[in-house]
Structures are given as structure tokens and as C-alpha cells.
mmCIF file with all atom_site columns, C-alpha atoms in Angstrom:
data_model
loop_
_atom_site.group_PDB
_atom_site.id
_atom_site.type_symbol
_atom_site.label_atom_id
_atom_site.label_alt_id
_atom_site.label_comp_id
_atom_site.label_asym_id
_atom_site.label_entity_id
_atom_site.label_seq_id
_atom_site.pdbx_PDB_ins_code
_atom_site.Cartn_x
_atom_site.Cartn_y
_atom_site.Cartn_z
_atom_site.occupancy
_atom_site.B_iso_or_equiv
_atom_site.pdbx_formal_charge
_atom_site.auth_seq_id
_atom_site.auth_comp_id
_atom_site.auth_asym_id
_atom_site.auth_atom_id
_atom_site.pdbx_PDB_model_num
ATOM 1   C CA . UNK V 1 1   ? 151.443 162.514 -48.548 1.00 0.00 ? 1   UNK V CA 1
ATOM 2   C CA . UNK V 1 2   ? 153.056 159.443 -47.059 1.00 0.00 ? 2   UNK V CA 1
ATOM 3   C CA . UNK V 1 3   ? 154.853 158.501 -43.996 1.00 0.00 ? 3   UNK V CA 1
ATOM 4   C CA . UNK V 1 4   ? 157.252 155.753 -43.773 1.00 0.00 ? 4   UNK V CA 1
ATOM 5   C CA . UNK V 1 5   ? 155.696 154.558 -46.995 1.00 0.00 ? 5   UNK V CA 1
ATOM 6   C CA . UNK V 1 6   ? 152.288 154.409 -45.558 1.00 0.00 ? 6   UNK V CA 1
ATOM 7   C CA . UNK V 1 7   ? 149.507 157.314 -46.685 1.00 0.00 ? 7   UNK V CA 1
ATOM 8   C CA . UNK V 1 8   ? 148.677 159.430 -44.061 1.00 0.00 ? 8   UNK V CA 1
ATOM 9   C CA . UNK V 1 9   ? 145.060 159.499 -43.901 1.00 0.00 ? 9   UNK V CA 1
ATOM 10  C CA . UNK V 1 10  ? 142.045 156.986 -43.023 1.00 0.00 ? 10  UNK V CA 1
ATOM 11  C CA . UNK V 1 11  ? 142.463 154.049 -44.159 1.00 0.00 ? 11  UNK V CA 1
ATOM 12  C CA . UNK V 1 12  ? 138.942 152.143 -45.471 1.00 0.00 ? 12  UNK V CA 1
ATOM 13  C CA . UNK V 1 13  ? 138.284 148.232 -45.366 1.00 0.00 ? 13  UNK V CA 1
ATOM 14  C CA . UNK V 1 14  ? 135.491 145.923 -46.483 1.00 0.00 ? 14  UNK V CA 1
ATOM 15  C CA . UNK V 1 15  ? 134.778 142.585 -46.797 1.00 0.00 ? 15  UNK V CA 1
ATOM 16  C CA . UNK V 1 16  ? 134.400 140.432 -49.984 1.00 0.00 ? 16  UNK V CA 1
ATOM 17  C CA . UNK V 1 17  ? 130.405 141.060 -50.756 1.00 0.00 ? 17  UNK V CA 1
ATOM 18  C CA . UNK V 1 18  ? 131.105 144.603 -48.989 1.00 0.00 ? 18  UNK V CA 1
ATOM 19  C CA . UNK V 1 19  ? 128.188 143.679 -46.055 1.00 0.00 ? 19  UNK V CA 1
ATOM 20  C CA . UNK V 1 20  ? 130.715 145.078 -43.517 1.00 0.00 ? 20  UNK V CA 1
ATOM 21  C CA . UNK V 1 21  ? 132.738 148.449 -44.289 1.00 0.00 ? 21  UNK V CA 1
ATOM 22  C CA . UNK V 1 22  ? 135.270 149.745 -41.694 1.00 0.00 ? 22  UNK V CA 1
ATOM 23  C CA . UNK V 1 23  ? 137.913 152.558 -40.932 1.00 0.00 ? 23  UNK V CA 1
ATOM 24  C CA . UNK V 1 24  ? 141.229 152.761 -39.357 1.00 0.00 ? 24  UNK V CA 1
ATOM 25  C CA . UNK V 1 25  ? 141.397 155.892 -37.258 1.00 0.00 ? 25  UNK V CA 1
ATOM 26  C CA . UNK V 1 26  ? 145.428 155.556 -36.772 1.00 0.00 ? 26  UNK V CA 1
ATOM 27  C CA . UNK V 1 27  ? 148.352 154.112 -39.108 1.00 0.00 ? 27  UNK V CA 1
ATOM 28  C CA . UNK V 1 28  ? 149.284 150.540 -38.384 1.00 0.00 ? 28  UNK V CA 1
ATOM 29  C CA . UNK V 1 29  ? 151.660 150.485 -35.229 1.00 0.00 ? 29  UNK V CA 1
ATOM 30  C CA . UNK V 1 30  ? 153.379 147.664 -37.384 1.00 0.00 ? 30  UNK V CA 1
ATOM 31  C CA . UNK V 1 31  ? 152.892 145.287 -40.034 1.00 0.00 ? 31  UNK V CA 1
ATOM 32  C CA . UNK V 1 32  ? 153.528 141.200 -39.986 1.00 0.00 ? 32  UNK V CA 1
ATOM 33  C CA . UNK V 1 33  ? 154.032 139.505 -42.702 1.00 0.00 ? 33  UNK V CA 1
ATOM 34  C CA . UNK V 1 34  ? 153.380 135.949 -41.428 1.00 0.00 ? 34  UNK V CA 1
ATOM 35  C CA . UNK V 1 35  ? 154.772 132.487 -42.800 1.00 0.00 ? 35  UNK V CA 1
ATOM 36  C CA . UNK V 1 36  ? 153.507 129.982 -40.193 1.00 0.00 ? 36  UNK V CA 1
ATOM 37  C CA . UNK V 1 37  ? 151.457 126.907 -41.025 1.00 0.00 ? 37  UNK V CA 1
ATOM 38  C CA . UNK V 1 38  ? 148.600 127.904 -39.171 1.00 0.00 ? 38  UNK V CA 1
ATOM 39  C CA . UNK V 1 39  ? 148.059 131.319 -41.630 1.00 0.00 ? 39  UNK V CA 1
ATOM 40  C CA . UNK V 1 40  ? 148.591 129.440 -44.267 1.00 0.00 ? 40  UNK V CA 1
ATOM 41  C CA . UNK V 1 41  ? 146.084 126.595 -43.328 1.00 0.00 ? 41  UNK V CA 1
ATOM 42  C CA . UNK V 1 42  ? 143.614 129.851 -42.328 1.00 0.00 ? 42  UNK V CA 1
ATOM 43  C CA . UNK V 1 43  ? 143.942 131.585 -45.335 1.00 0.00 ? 43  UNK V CA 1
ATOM 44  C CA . UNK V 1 44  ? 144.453 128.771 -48.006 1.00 0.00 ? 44  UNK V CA 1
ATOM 45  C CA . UNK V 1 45  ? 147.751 130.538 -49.066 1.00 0.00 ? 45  UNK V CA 1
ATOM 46  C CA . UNK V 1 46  ? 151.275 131.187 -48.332 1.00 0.00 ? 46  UNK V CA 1
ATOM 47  C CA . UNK V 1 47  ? 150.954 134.183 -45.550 1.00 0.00 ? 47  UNK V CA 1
ATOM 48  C CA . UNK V 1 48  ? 148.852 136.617 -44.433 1.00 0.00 ? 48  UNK V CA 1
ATOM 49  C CA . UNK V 1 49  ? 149.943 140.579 -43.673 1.00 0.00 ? 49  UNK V CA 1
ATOM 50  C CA . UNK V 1 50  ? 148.618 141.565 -40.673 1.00 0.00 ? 50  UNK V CA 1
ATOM 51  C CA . UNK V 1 51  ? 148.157 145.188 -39.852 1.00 0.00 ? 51  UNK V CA 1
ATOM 52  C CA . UNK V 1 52  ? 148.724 146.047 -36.002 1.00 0.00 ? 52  UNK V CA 1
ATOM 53  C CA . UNK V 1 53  ? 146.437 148.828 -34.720 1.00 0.00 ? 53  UNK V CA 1
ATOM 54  C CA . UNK V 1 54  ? 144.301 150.187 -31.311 1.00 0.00 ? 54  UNK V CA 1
ATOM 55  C CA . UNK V 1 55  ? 141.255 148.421 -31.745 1.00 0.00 ? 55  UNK V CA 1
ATOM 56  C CA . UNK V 1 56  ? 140.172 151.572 -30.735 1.00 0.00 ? 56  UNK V CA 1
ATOM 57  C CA . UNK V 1 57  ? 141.144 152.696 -33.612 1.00 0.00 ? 57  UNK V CA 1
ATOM 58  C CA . UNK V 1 58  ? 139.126 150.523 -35.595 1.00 0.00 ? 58  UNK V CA 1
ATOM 59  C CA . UNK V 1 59  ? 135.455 151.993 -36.668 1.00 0.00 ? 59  UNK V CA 1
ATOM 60  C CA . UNK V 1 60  ? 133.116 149.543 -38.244 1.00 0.00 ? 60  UNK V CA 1
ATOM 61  C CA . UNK V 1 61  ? 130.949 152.195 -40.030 1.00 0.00 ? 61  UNK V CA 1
ATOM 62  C CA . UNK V 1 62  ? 128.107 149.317 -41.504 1.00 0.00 ? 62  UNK V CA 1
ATOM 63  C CA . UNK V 1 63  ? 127.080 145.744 -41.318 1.00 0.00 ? 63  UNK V CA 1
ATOM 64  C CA . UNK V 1 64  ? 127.643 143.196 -38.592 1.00 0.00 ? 64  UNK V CA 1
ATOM 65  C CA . UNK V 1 65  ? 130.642 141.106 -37.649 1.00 0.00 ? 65  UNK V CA 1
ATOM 66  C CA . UNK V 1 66  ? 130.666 137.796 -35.792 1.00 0.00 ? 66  UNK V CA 1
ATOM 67  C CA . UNK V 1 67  ? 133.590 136.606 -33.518 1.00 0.00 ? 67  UNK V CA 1
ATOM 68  C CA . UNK V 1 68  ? 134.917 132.821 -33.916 1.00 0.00 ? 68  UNK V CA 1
ATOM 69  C CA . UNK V 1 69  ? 137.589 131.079 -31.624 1.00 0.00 ? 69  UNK V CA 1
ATOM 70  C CA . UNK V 1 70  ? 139.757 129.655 -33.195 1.00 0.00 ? 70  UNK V CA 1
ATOM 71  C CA . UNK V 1 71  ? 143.247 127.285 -32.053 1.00 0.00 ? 71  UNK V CA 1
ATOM 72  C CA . UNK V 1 72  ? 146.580 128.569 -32.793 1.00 0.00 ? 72  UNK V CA 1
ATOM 73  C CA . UNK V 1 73  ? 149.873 127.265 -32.306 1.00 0.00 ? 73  UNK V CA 1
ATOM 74  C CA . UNK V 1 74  ? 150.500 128.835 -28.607 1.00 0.00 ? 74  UNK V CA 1
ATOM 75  C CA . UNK V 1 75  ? 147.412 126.594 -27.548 1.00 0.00 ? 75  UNK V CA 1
ATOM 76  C CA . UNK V 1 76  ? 145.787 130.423 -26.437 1.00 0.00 ? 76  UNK V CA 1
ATOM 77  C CA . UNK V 1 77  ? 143.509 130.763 -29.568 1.00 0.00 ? 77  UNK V CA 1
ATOM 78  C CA . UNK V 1 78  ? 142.622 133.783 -31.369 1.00 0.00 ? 78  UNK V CA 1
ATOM 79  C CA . UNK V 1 79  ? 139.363 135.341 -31.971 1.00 0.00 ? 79  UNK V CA 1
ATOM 80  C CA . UNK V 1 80  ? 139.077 136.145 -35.495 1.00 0.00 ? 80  UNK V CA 1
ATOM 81  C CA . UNK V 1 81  ? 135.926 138.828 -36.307 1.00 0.00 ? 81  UNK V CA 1
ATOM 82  C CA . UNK V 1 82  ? 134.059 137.974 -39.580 1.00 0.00 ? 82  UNK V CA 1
ATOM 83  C CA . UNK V 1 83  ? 131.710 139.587 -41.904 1.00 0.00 ? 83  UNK V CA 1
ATOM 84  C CA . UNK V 1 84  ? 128.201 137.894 -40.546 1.00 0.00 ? 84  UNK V CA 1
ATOM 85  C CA . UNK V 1 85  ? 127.357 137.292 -44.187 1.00 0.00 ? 85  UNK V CA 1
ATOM 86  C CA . UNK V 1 86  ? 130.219 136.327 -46.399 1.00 0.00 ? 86  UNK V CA 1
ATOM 87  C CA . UNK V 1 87  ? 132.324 135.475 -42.895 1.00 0.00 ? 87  UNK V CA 1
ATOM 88  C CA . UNK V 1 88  ? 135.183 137.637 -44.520 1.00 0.00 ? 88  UNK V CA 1
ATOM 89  C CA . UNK V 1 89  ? 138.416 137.256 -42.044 1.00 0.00 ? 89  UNK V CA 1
ATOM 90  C CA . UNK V 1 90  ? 138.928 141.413 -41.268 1.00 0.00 ? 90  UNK V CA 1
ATOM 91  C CA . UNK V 1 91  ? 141.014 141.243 -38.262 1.00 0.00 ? 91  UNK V CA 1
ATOM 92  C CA . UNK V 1 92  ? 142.084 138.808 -35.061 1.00 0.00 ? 92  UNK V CA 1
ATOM 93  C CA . UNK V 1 93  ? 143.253 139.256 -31.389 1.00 0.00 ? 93  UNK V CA 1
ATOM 94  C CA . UNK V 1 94  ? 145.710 137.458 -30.539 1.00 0.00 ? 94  UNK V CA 1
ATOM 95  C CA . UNK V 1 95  ? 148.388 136.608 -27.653 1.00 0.00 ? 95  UNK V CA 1
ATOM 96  C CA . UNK V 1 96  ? 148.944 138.936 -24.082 1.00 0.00 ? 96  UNK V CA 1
ATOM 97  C CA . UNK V 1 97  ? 147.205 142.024 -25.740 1.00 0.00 ? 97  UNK V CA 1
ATOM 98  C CA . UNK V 1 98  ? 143.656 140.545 -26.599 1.00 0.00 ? 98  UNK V CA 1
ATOM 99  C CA . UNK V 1 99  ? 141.052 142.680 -27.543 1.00 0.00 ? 99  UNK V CA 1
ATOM 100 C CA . UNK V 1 100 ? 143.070 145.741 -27.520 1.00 0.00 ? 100 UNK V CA 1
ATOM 101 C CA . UNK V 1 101 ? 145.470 144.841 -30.175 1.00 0.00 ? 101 UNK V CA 1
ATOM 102 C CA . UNK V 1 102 ? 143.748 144.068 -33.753 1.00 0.00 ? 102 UNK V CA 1
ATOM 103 C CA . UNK V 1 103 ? 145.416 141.809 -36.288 1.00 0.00 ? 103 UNK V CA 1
ATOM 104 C CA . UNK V 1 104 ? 143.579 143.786 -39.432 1.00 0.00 ? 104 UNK V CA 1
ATOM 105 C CA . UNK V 1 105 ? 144.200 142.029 -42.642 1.00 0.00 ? 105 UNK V CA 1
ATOM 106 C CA . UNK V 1 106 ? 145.600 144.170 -45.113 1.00 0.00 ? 106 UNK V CA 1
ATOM 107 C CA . UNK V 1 107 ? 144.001 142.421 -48.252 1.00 0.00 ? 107 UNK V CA 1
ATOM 108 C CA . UNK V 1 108 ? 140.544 143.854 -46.636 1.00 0.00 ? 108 UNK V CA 1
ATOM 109 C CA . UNK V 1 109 ? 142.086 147.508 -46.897 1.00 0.00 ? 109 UNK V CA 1
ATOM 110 C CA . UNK V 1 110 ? 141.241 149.307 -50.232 1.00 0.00 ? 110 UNK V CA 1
ATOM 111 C CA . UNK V 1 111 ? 144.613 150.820 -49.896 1.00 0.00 ? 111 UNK V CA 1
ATOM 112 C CA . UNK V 1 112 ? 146.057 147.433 -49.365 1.00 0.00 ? 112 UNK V CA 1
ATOM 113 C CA . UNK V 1 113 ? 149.324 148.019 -51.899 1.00 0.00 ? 113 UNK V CA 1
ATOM 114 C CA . UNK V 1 114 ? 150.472 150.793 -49.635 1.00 0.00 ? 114 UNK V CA 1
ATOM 115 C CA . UNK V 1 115 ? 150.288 148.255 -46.490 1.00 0.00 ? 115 UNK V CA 1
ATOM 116 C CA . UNK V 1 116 ? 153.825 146.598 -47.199 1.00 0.00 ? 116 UNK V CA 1
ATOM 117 C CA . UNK V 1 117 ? 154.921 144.508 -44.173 1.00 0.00 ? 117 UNK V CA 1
ATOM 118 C CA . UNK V 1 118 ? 157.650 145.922 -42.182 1.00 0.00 ? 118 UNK V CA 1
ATOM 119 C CA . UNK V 1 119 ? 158.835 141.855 -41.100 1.00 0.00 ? 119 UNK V CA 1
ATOM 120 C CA . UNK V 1 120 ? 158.721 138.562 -42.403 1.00 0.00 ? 120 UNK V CA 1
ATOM 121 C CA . UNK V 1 121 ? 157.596 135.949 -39.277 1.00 0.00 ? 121 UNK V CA 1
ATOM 122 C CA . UNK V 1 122 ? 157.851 132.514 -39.120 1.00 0.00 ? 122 UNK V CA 1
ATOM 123 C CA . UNK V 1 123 ? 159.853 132.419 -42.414 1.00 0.00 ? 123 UNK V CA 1
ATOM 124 C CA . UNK V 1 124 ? 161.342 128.713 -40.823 1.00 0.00 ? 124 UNK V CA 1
ATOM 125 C CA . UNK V 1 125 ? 157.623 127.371 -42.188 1.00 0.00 ? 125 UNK V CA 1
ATOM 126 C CA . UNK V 1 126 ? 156.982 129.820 -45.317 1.00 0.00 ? 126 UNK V CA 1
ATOM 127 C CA . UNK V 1 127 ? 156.977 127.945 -48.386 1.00 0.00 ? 127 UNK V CA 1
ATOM 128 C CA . UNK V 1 128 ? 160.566 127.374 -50.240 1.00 0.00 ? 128 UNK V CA 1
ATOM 129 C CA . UNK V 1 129 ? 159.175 129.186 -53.547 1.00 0.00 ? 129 UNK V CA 1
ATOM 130 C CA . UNK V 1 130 ? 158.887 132.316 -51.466 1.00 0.00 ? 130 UNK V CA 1
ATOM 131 C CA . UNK V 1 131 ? 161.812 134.676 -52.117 1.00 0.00 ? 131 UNK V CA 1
ATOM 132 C CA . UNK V 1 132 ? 161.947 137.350 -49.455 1.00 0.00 ? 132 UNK V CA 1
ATOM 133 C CA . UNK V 1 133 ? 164.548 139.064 -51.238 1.00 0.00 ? 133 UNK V CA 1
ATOM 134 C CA . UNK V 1 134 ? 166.122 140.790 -47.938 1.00 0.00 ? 134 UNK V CA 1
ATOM 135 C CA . UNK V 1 135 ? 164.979 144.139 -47.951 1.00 0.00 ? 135 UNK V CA 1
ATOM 136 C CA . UNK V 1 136 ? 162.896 143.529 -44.999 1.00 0.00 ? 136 UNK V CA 1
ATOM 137 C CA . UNK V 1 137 ? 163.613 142.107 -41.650 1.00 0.00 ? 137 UNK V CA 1
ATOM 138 C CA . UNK V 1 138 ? 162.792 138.467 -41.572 1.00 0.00 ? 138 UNK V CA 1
ATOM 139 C CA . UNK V 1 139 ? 162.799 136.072 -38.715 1.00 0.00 ? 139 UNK V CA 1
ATOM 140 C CA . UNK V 1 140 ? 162.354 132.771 -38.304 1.00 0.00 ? 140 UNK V CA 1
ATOM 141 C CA . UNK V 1 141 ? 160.032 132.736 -35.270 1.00 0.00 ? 141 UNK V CA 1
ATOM 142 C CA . UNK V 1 142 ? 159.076 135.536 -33.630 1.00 0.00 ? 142 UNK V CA 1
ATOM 143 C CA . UNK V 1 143 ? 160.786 138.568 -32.642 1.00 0.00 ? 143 UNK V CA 1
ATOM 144 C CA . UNK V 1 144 ? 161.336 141.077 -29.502 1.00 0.00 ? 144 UNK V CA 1
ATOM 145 C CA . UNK V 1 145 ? 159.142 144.453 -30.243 1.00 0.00 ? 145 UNK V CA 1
ATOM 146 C CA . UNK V 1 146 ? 162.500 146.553 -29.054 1.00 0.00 ? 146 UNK V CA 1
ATOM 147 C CA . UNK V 1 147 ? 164.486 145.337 -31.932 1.00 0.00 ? 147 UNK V CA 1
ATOM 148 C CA . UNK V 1 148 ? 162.082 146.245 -34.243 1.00 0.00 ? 148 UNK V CA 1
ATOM 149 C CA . UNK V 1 149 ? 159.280 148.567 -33.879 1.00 0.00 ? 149 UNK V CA 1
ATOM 150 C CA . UNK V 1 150 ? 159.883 152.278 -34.047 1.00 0.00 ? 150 UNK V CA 1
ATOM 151 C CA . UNK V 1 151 ? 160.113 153.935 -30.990 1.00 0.00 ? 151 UNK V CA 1
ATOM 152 C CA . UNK V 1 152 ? 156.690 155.570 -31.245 1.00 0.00 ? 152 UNK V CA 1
ATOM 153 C CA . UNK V 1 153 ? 154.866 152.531 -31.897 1.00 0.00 ? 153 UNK V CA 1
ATOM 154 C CA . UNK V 1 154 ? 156.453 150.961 -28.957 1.00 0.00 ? 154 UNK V CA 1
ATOM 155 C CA . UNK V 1 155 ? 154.855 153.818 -26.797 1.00 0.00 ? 155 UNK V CA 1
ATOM 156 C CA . UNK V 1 156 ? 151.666 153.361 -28.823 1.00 0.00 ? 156 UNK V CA 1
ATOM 157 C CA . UNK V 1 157 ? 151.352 149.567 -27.684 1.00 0.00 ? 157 UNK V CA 1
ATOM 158 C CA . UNK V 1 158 ? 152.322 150.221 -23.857 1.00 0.00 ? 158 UNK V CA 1
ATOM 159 C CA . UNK V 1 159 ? 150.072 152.565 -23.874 1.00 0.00 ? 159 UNK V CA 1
ATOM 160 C CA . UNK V 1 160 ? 147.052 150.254 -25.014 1.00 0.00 ? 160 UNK V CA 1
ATOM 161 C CA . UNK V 1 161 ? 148.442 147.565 -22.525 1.00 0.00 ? 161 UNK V CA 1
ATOM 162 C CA . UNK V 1 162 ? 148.012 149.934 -19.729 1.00 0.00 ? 162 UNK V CA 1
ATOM 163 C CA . UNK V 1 163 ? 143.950 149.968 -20.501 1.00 0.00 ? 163 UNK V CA 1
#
């Protein structure tokens, strides 16, 4: 069964040598696709899709992740948790939300072709061979939540902010 083109169940991630296996407890309140320079210098490619969940909602069910600081264009950081052995990137905290709010990246999720991204960030850096094709939003910066997000993942993300 799917909902808004998501399935409606678990979801299951893993790293690349499979060291650290995880579950999402929730769907994704939202999903970024992200064109800035600083995901493509972290990833070595043109984006990363970032999935937008409770951390709460995030069960690591084996292995060990390790936490690493790293800059990012609004001079705040983000922590980015890695596998401990093949330091995998599974998911960052970013921004006013922090820990509460995980960045989970979709290429980690075994279900990762139902994970399409629901916006297009920072397209005024993506690369100039990437067609977005206009079927999803796309901005080039950022974006105000209330414009966007469905109403219920609004309430989902003041709720966390409350904590």
C-alpha cells in the first residue's frame, strides 16, 4: 500500500559493508532534494536526497555509529553520524532543530526508489546538466515550511521542536 507515493510500512537502512543496520519508525515528514555546493563537495556528486524524520523515529537495530562535525554554509555545522567502520554518511542534524530533526540519506534506505524528493533546494548551484523537469517544486535557496510541507508534517515538526 502506498501513501503519497511513499510505502507505508518500516522503512530499513544500512550502510555500504552493512556494519550498521537501522529502521525508520515513521514516513519521512519531507524529502530534500539538495543542489548546494557543499552536498555536492560531501557526497562527490551532484545532490544528495535527504529524508526528514523524528530522530526518534530512527532505530539503529546493530553496529555502531560515530558523529563528525562538520562546516556548512550557515557557518552552524552539521553533525553527520557514520558507520564506525566503513564511515557510511546515514543521516545529519542540521540548522534550529538539531538533534531532533534527522537528515537520513535516502541512498542508505533499501527502499530508496520509493523515497522521491518532494523539492529541489539550492537548484541556483546544481549542476547545468541537471534537468529537473518541473514536476516537483524547486527553489533556488531555501524555502518557508508553510508553502510547502503538508499540513500534518508541519504539526509533526512543531511538535518535535516543542521537546
Amino acid at each position: 500500500m502506498k501513501t503519497n507515493g511513499r510505502i507505508k510500512t518500516v522503512l530499513v537502512g544500512a550502510c555500504s559493508c552493512g556494519h550498521v543496520r537501522y529502521e525508520l519508525h515513521a514516513q519521512p515528514m519531507f524529502i530534500h532534494c539538495c543542489h548546494c555546493s557543499w552536498c555536492q563537495r560531501e557526497t562527490g556528486s551532484a545532490f544528495a536526497v535527504n529524508a526528514l524524520i523524528e530522530s526518534s523515529n530512527i532505530v539503529v537495530l546493530e553496529g555502531e555509529t560515530k558523529s563528525i562535525l562538520m562546516p556548512s554554509n550557515s557557518g552552524a555545522g552539521q553533525t553527520i553520524v557514520r558507520c564506525k567502520q566503513c564511515e557510511s554518511a546515514l543521516w545529519s542534524y542540521y540548522g534550529a532543530a538539531k538533534e531532533r530533526v534527522s537528515f537520513v540519506r535516502v541512498g542508505t534506505l533499501e527502499n530508496a526508489i520509493s523515497m522521491a524528493p518532494d523539492i529541489h533546494i539550492y537548484t541556483a548551484s546544481k549542476q547545468d546538466w541537471v534537468n529537473l523537469g518541473g514536476a516537483v517544486p524547486a527553489v533556488e535557496e531555501y524555502y518557508r515550511r508553510s508553502e510547502y510541507w503538508p499540513i500534518e508534517s508541519i504539526e509533526r515538526y512543531q511538535s518535535v521542536m516543542k521537546t
